[in-house]
Short mmCIF file of C-alpha atoms in Angstrom, two decimals:
data_model
loop_
_atom_site.label_atom_id
_atom_site.label_comp_id
_atom_site.label_asym_id
_atom_site.label_seq_id
_atom_site.Cartn_x
_atom_site.Cartn_y
_atom_site.Cartn_z
CA UNK A 9 0.32 -0.09 0.23
CA UNK A 10 1.67 3.42 -1.11
CA UNK A 11 0.86 5.82 1.60
CA UNK A 12 3.39 8.51 0.63
CA UNK A 13 6.05 9.86 -1.58
CA UNK A 14 8.51 7.54 0.23
CA UNK A 15 6.22 4.74 0.17
CA UNK A 16 6.12 5.78 -4.00
CA UNK A 17 10.28 6.00 -4.11
CA UNK A 18 10.67 2.95 -2.72
CA UNK A 19 8.02 0.81 -5.57
CA UNK A 20 9.77 2.67 -8.44
CA UNK A 21 13.36 3.03 -7.27
CA UNK A 22 13.92 -0.34 -5.31
CA UNK A 23 11.32 -2.52 -6.84
CA UNK A 24 11.04 -1.54 -10.00
CA UNK A 25 14.54 -0.18 -10.62
CA UNK A 26 13.75 2.96 -12.86
CA UNK A 27 16.34 4.80 -13.68
CA UNK A 28 16.79 8.26 -12.37
CA UNK A 29 16.84 11.45 -14.59
CA UNK A 30 17.20 14.62 -13.27
CA UNK A 31 13.74 17.17 -13.81
CA UNK A 32 14.74 20.34 -16.13
CA UNK A 33 13.56 23.95 -14.37
CA UNK A 34 13.70 22.42 -10.68
CA UNK A 35 15.22 25.88 -9.77
CA UNK A 36 11.73 27.45 -10.58
CA UNK A 37 10.34 25.83 -7.64
CA UNK A 38 9.81 27.89 -4.91
CA UNK A 39 11.67 27.05 -1.62
CA UNK A 40 7.58 27.26 0.00
CA UNK A 41 6.35 24.50 -2.46
CA UNK A 42 8.62 21.47 -0.27
CA UNK A 43 6.71 18.42 -1.83
CA UNK A 44 7.17 19.47 -5.18
CA UNK A 45 10.77 20.30 -4.63
CA UNK A 46 11.13 17.51 -2.89
CA UNK A 47 10.23 15.28 -5.72
CA UNK A 48 12.08 17.06 -8.45
CA UNK A 49 15.02 16.15 -6.27
CA UNK A 50 14.29 12.62 -5.65
CA UNK A 51 12.12 11.49 -8.55
CA UNK A 52 12.82 14.02 -11.62
CA UNK A 53 11.68 12.34 -14.82
CA UNK A 54 12.01 9.33 -14.23
CA UNK A 55 8.83 7.81 -15.72
CA UNK A 56 9.71 7.12 -19.77
CA UNK A 57 7.73 9.45 -21.41
CA UNK A 58 5.33 8.81 -24.41
CA UNK A 59 2.47 11.05 -26.77
CA UNK A 60 -0.31 9.61 -24.55
CA UNK A 61 0.83 10.63 -20.83
CA UNK A 62 1.00 13.79 -19.25
CA UNK A 63 4.42 15.38 -18.48
CA UNK A 64 6.01 16.30 -15.17
CA UNK A 65 7.20 19.82 -16.88
CA UNK A 66 8.44 23.31 -14.36
CA UNK A 67 7.09 25.83 -16.15
CA UNK A 68 6.28 29.44 -14.55
CA UNK A 69 2.59 30.15 -15.37
CA UNK A 70 1.84 32.49 -18.27
CA UNK A 71 -1.26 33.85 -16.30
CA UNK A 72 -0.06 34.06 -13.02
CA UNK A 73 3.14 35.17 -11.75
CA UNK A 74 2.17 33.66 -8.48
CA UNK A 75 2.10 30.04 -9.73
CA UNK A 76 4.29 27.24 -11.38
CA UNK A 77 2.81 24.86 -13.50
CA UNK A 78 4.02 21.53 -12.59
CA UNK A 79 1.80 18.82 -14.68
CA UNK A 80 0.73 19.30 -18.70
CA UNK A 81 -1.89 16.97 -20.18
CA UNK A 82 0.04 15.49 -23.00
CA UNK A 83 -2.08 17.92 -25.49
CA UNK A 84 -1.47 20.71 -24.14
CA UNK A 85 -4.84 21.43 -23.36
CA UNK A 86 -5.17 22.07 -19.35
CA UNK A 87 -2.15 22.36 -16.27
CA UNK A 88 -1.74 21.54 -12.75
CA UNK A 89 -0.66 24.33 -11.08
CA UNK A 90 1.20 25.34 -7.18
CA UNK A 91 0.85 28.22 -5.61
CA UNK A 92 4.41 29.61 -5.05
CA UNK A 93 3.72 31.16 -1.20
CA UNK A 94 0.76 28.36 -0.01
CA UNK A 95 1.71 25.45 -1.19
CA UNK A 96 -2.18 25.38 -2.86
CA UNK A 97 -3.29 23.37 -5.74
CA UNK A 98 -4.78 24.77 -8.91
CA UNK A 99 -5.64 23.56 -12.65
CA UNK A 100 -7.41 24.86 -15.45
CA UNK A 101 -8.86 21.46 -16.64
CA UNK A 102 -12.12 22.77 -16.18
CA UNK A 103 -12.03 24.73 -19.39
CA UNK A 104 -12.39 21.74 -21.02
CA UNK A 105 -16.09 21.20 -19.89
CA UNK A 106 -17.45 24.77 -18.84
CA UNK A 107 -17.73 27.84 -20.20
CA UNK A 108 -14.83 29.64 -18.49
CA UNK A 109 -11.41 30.62 -20.18
CA UNK A 110 -8.09 28.91 -20.24
CA UNK A 111 -6.69 31.26 -18.17
CA UNK A 112 -9.05 30.77 -15.59
CA UNK A 113 -7.14 28.61 -12.75
CA UNK A 114 -8.85 27.04 -9.43
CA UNK A 115 -7.89 25.45 -6.68
CA UNK A 116 -8.15 22.18 -6.12
CA UNK A 117 -8.54 21.53 -2.17
CA UNK A 118 -6.23 19.00 -1.87
CA UNK A 119 -2.74 18.09 -1.41
CA UNK A 120 0.18 18.14 -3.61
CA UNK A 121 1.43 14.84 -2.54
CA UNK A 122 -1.70 12.80 -3.46
CA UNK A 123 -1.65 14.79 -6.83
CA UNK A 124 1.66 14.00 -7.37
CA UNK A 125 1.22 10.18 -6.16
CA UNK A 126 -1.68 10.01 -8.55
CA UNK A 127 0.06 11.65 -12.14
CA UNK A 128 3.00 9.02 -11.14
CA UNK A 129 0.65 5.45 -11.16
CA UNK A 130 -1.21 7.08 -13.86
CA UNK A 131 1.53 7.69 -16.15
CA UNK A 132 3.84 4.46 -14.96
CA UNK A 133 0.72 2.84 -16.44
CA UNK A 134 0.54 4.44 -19.17
CA UNK A 135 4.46 4.04 -20.17
CA UNK A 136 3.88 0.05 -19.91
CA UNK A 137 0.49 -0.86 -20.56
CA UNK A 138 1.41 -1.67 -24.47
CA UNK A 139 3.79 -4.40 -22.78
CA UNK A 140 2.49 -7.92 -24.45
CA UNK A 141 3.60 -10.41 -21.58
CA UNK A 142 2.06 -13.93 -21.44
CA UNK A 143 1.50 -14.76 -17.69
CA UNK A 144 0.99 -18.28 -16.90
CA UNK A 145 -0.45 -18.00 -13.48
CA UNK A 146 -2.83 -15.98 -12.04
CA UNK A 147 -2.66 -12.38 -11.34
CA UNK A 148 -2.46 -11.25 -7.24
CA UNK A 149 -3.54 -7.61 -8.12
CA UNK A 150 -3.76 -6.09 -4.60
CA UNK A 151 -4.97 -2.44 -3.92
CA UNK A 152 -1.80 0.28 -3.75
CA UNK A 153 -3.76 3.70 -3.87
CA UNK A 154 -7.50 3.96 -3.51
CA UNK A 155 -10.06 6.62 -4.57
CA UNK A 156 -7.61 9.37 -4.84
CA UNK A 157 -7.31 12.79 -6.46
CA UNK A 158 -5.55 13.81 -9.48
CA UNK A 159 -6.64 16.86 -11.49
CA UNK A 160 -9.98 17.49 -10.74
CA UNK A 161 -11.38 17.27 -7.12
CA UNK A 162 -12.81 13.70 -8.18
CA UNK A 163 -11.75 10.85 -6.74
CA UNK A 164 -11.45 8.77 -10.10
CA UNK A 165 -7.52 6.84 -9.68
CA UNK A 166 -7.14 3.61 -7.90
CA UNK A 167 -4.33 0.99 -8.77
CA UNK A 168 -3.54 -2.30 -8.11
CA UNK A 169 -0.29 -4.23 -8.03
CA UNK A 170 1.52 -7.37 -8.36
CA UNK A 171 4.85 -7.31 -6.63
CA UNK A 172 5.68 -10.97 -8.55
CA UNK A 173 4.91 -9.78 -12.06
CA UNK A 174 5.66 -6.34 -11.65
CA UNK A 175 1.99 -5.33 -12.78
CA UNK A 176 0.26 -2.68 -12.61
CA UNK A 177 -4.01 -2.12 -12.87
CA UNK A 178 -5.24 1.38 -13.41
CA UNK A 179 -9.21 1.52 -12.29
CA UNK A 180 -10.59 5.12 -13.12
CA UNK A 181 -14.17 5.84 -12.26
CA UNK A 182 -14.94 6.95 -15.88
CA UNK A 183 -12.69 5.32 -18.21
CA UNK A 184 -12.67 1.42 -18.23
CA UNK A 185 -8.76 0.44 -18.79
CA UNK A 186 -8.90 -2.85 -19.38
CA UNK A 187 -4.97 -3.29 -20.22
CA UNK A 188 -2.14 -4.46 -17.35
CA UNK A 189 0.79 -2.77 -17.98
CA UNK A 190 4.13 -4.92 -17.05
CA UNK A 191 6.99 -2.57 -15.60
CA UNK A 192 9.78 -4.28 -17.55
#
């Protein structure tokens, strides 16, 4: 079960043996954002990227100088940002579903650690879900992250994991992902 960034770090770097890659522009992160700074220094951009994934990219927010963008949707449609002084999360994802403006950022009302863990597990899943591995026995998928939030206030993200086969299943409240990600 993952409860915090330390547990996630152990999964990614000790159990799954991912390689650490330094994150660009981490100097834009305020010292008042300790969880994001910790994530940048200890996780970097270690999850392999592909075009179907959201991206961890540190950038100055163009419409609000008090915000630092740190996650960008894979098509560039929305961002998640952190307030440089209050450590609160903001997103402009809602503009896709409402009559709001792309530059309208709204507070998410949950912590950055929950967002970063959900993001990391989601991107890990998408990075490896196309692996075609034949499993000769039944998977023992156990819940490791359940009913958590990512880019909206809704609890949409749950993950199951089998440590023997390094298999990750993503359950999203609005999408049915059938494939299993085998991390190799």
